[in-house]
mmCIF file of C-alpha atoms in Angstrom:
data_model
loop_
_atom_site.group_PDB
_atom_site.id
_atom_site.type_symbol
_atom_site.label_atom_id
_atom_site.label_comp_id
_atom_site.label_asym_id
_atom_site.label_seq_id
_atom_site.Cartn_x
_atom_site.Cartn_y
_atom_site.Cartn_z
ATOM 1 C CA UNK A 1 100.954 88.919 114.054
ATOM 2 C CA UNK A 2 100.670 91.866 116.650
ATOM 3 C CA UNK A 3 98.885 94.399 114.265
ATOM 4 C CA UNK A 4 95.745 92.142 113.568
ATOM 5 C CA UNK A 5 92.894 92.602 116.409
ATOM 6 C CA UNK A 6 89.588 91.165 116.584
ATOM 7 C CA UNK A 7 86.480 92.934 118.007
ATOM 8 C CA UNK A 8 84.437 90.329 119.083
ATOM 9 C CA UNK A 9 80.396 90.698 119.942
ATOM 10 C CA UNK A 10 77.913 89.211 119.035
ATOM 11 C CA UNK A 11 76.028 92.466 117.487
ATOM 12 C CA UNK A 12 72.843 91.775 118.106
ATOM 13 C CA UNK A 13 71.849 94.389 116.606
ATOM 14 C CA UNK A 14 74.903 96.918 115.480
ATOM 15 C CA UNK A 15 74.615 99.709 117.291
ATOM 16 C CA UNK A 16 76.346 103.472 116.193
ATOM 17 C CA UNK A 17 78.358 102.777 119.607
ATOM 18 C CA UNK A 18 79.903 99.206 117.933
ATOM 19 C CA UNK A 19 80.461 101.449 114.715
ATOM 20 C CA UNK A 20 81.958 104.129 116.287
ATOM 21 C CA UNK A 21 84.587 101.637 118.311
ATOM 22 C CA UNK A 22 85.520 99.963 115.073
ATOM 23 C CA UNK A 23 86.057 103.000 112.782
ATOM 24 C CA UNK A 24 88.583 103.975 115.460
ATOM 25 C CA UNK A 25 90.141 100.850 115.396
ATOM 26 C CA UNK A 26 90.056 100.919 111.908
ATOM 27 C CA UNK A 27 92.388 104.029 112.189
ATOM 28 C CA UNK A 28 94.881 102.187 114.384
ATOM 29 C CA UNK A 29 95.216 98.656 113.330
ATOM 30 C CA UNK A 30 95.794 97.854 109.571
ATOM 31 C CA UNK A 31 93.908 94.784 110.105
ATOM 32 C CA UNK A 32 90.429 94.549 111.795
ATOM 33 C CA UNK A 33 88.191 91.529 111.816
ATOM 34 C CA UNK A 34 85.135 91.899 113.488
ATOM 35 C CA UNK A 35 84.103 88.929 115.059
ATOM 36 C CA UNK A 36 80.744 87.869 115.069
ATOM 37 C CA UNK A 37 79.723 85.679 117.851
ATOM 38 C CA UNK A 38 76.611 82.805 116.810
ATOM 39 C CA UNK A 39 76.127 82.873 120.906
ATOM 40 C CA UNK A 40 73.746 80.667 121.661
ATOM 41 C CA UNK A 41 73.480 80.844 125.373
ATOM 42 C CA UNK A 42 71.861 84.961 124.409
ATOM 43 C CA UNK A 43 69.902 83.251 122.095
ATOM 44 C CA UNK A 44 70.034 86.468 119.847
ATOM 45 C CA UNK A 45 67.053 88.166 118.055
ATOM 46 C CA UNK A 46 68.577 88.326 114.833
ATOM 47 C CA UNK A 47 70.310 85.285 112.893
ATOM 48 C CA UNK A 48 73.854 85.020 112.214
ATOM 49 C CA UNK A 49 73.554 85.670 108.606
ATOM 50 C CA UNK A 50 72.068 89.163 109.186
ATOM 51 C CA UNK A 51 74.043 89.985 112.012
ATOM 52 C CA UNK A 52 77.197 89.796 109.657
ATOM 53 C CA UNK A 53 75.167 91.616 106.608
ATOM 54 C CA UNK A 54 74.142 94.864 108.649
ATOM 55 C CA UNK A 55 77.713 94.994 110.213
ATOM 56 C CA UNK A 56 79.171 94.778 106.186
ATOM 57 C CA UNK A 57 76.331 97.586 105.228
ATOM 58 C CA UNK A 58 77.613 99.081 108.192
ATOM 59 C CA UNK A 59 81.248 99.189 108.356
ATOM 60 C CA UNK A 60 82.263 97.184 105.025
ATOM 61 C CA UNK A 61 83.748 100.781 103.298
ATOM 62 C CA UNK A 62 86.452 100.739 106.090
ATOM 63 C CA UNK A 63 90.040 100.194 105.048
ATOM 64 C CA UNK A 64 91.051 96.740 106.342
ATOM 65 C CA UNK A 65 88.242 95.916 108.076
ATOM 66 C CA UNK A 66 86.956 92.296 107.673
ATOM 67 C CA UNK A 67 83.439 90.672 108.967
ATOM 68 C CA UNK A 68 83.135 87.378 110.021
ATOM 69 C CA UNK A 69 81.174 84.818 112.182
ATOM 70 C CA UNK A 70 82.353 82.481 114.475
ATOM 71 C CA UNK A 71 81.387 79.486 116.740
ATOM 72 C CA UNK A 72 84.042 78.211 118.809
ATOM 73 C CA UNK A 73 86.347 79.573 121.649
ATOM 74 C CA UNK A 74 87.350 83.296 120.936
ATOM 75 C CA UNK A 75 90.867 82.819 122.300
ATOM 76 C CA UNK A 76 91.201 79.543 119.307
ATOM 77 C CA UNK A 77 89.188 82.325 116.425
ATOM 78 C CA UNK A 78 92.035 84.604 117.099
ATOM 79 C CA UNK A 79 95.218 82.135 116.833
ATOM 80 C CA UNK A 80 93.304 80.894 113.583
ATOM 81 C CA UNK A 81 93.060 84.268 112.326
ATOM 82 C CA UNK A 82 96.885 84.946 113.276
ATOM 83 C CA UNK A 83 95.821 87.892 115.268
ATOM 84 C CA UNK A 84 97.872 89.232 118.596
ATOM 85 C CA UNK A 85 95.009 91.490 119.832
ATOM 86 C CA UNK A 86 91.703 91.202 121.256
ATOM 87 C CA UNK A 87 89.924 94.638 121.433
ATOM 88 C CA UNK A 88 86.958 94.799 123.475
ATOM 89 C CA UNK A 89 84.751 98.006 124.730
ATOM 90 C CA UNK A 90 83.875 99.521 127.648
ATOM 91 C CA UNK A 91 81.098 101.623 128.312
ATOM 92 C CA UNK A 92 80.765 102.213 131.871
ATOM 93 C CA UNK A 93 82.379 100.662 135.086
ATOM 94 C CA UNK A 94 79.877 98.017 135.519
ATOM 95 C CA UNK A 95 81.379 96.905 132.110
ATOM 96 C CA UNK A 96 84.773 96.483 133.448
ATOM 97 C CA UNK A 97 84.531 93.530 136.187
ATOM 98 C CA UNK A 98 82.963 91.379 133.247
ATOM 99 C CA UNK A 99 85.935 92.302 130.873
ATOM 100 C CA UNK A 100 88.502 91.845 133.516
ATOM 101 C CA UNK A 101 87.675 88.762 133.969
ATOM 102 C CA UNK A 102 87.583 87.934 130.298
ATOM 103 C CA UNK A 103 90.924 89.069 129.499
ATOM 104 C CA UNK A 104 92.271 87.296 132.639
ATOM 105 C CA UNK A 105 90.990 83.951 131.049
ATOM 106 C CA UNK A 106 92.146 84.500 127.744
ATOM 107 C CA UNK A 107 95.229 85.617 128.596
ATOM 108 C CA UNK A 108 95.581 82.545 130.729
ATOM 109 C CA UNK A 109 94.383 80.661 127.542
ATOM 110 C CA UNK A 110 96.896 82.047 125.491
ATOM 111 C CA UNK A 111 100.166 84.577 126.043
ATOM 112 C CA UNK A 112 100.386 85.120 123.045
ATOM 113 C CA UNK A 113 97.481 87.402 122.418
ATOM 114 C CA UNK A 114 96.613 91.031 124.603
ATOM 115 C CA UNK A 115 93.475 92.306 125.454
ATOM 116 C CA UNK A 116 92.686 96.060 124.864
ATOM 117 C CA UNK A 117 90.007 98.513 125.816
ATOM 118 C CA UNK A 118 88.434 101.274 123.669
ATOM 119 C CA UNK A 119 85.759 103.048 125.040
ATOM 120 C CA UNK A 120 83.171 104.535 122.962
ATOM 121 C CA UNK A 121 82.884 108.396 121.944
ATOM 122 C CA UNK A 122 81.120 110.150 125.298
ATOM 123 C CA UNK A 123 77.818 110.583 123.192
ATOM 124 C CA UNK A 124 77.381 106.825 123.008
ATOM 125 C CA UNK A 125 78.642 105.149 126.061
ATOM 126 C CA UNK A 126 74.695 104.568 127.333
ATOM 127 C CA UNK A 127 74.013 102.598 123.879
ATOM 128 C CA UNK A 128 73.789 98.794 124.357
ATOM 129 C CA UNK A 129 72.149 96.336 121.768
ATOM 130 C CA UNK A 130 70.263 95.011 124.501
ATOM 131 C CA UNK A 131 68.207 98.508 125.087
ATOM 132 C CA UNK A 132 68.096 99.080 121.207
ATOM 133 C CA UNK A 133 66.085 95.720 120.762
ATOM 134 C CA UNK A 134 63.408 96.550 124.141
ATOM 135 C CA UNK A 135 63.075 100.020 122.633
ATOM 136 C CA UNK A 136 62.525 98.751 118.969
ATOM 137 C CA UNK A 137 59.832 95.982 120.795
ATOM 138 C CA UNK A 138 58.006 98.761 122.489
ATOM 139 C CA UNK A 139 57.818 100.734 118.766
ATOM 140 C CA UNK A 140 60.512 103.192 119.845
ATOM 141 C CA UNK A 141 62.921 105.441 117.534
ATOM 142 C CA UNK A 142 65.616 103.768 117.482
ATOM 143 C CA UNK A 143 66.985 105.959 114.747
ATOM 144 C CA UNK A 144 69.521 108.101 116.804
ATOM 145 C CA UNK A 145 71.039 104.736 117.902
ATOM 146 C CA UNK A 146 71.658 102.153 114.782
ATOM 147 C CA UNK A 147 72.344 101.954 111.082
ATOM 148 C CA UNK A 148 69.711 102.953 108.791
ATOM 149 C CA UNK A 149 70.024 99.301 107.655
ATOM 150 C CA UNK A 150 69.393 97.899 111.137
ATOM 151 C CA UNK A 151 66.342 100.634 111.782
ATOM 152 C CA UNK A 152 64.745 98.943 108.013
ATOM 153 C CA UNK A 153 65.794 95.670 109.897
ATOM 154 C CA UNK A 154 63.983 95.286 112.729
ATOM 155 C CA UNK A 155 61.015 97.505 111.030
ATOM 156 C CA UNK A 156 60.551 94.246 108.735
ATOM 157 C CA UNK A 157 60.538 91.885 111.872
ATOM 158 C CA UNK A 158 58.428 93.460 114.014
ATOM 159 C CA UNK A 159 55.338 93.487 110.957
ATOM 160 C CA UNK A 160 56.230 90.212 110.171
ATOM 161 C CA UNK A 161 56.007 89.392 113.899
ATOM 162 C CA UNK A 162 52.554 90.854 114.066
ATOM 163 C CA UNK A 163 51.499 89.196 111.145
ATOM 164 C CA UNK A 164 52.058 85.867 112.804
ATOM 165 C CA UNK A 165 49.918 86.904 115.602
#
């Protein structure tokens, strides 16, 4: 049970930071699901469906690396999944009190399951989903930053956006 970890988020879009994080973690745990959050409170940009499909274009060559979406309680996804690990990342202290508390809860929750930190590689710590999407809105090359699949992506919704208009 130990060596399976999830990497929850909800991915909104994948970002070259998530990727990096989980081909690392594909190095150290046999088993890796990535957990895709549905998150409703963020109401995210992009649905569920797609979320999953650019992480599997993404990352879906990796050894032992499974996608999959969720809706419930992380801490109850990961005792379904038999999984002993929760790996989460960090890019920068402000990061940290938010995470902290997290693993606090679910450790309280369950323990049974440990929380781990990767951070991502130095050129990629800045990279957030959240700046990807306001760069993207503003027309922005977001190229350096994504997926070639997520670039196409959100390409496709922003002309279907302005068609609407």
């Amino acid at each position: 049970m130990k060596q399976k970890a999830i990497y929850p988020g909800t991915f909104d879009p994948v970002t070259n930071g998530h990727v990096d994080i989980i081909t690392r973690a594909a190095n150290i745990f046999p088993e890796l699901i990535v957990a895709v959050a549905t998150n409703k409170a963020k109401k995210p940009y992009l649905p569920l469906d797609t979320r999953i499909r650019l992480l599997q274009e993404a990352v879906g060559h990796l050894s032992g690396v499974q996608i999959l979406g969720f809706d419930n309680l992380l801490i109850d996804f990961v005792l379904e999944q038999n999984a002993g690990i929760i790996l989460r990342g960090l890019r920068a202290v402000s990061d940290f009190e938010y995470e902290f508390q997290l693993a606090g809860m679910n450790r309280k929750l369950s323990k049974q399951v440990e929380t781990l930190f990767l951070t991502p590689s130095e050129n990629l710590m800045f990279l957030s989903s959240t700046l990807v999407r306001e760069i993207a809105a503003l027309h922005g090359d977001i190229s350096p930053f994504v997926p070639d699949s997520v670039v196409n992506e959100l390409l496709k919704r922003q002309k279907e956006h302005e068609l609407q208009k």
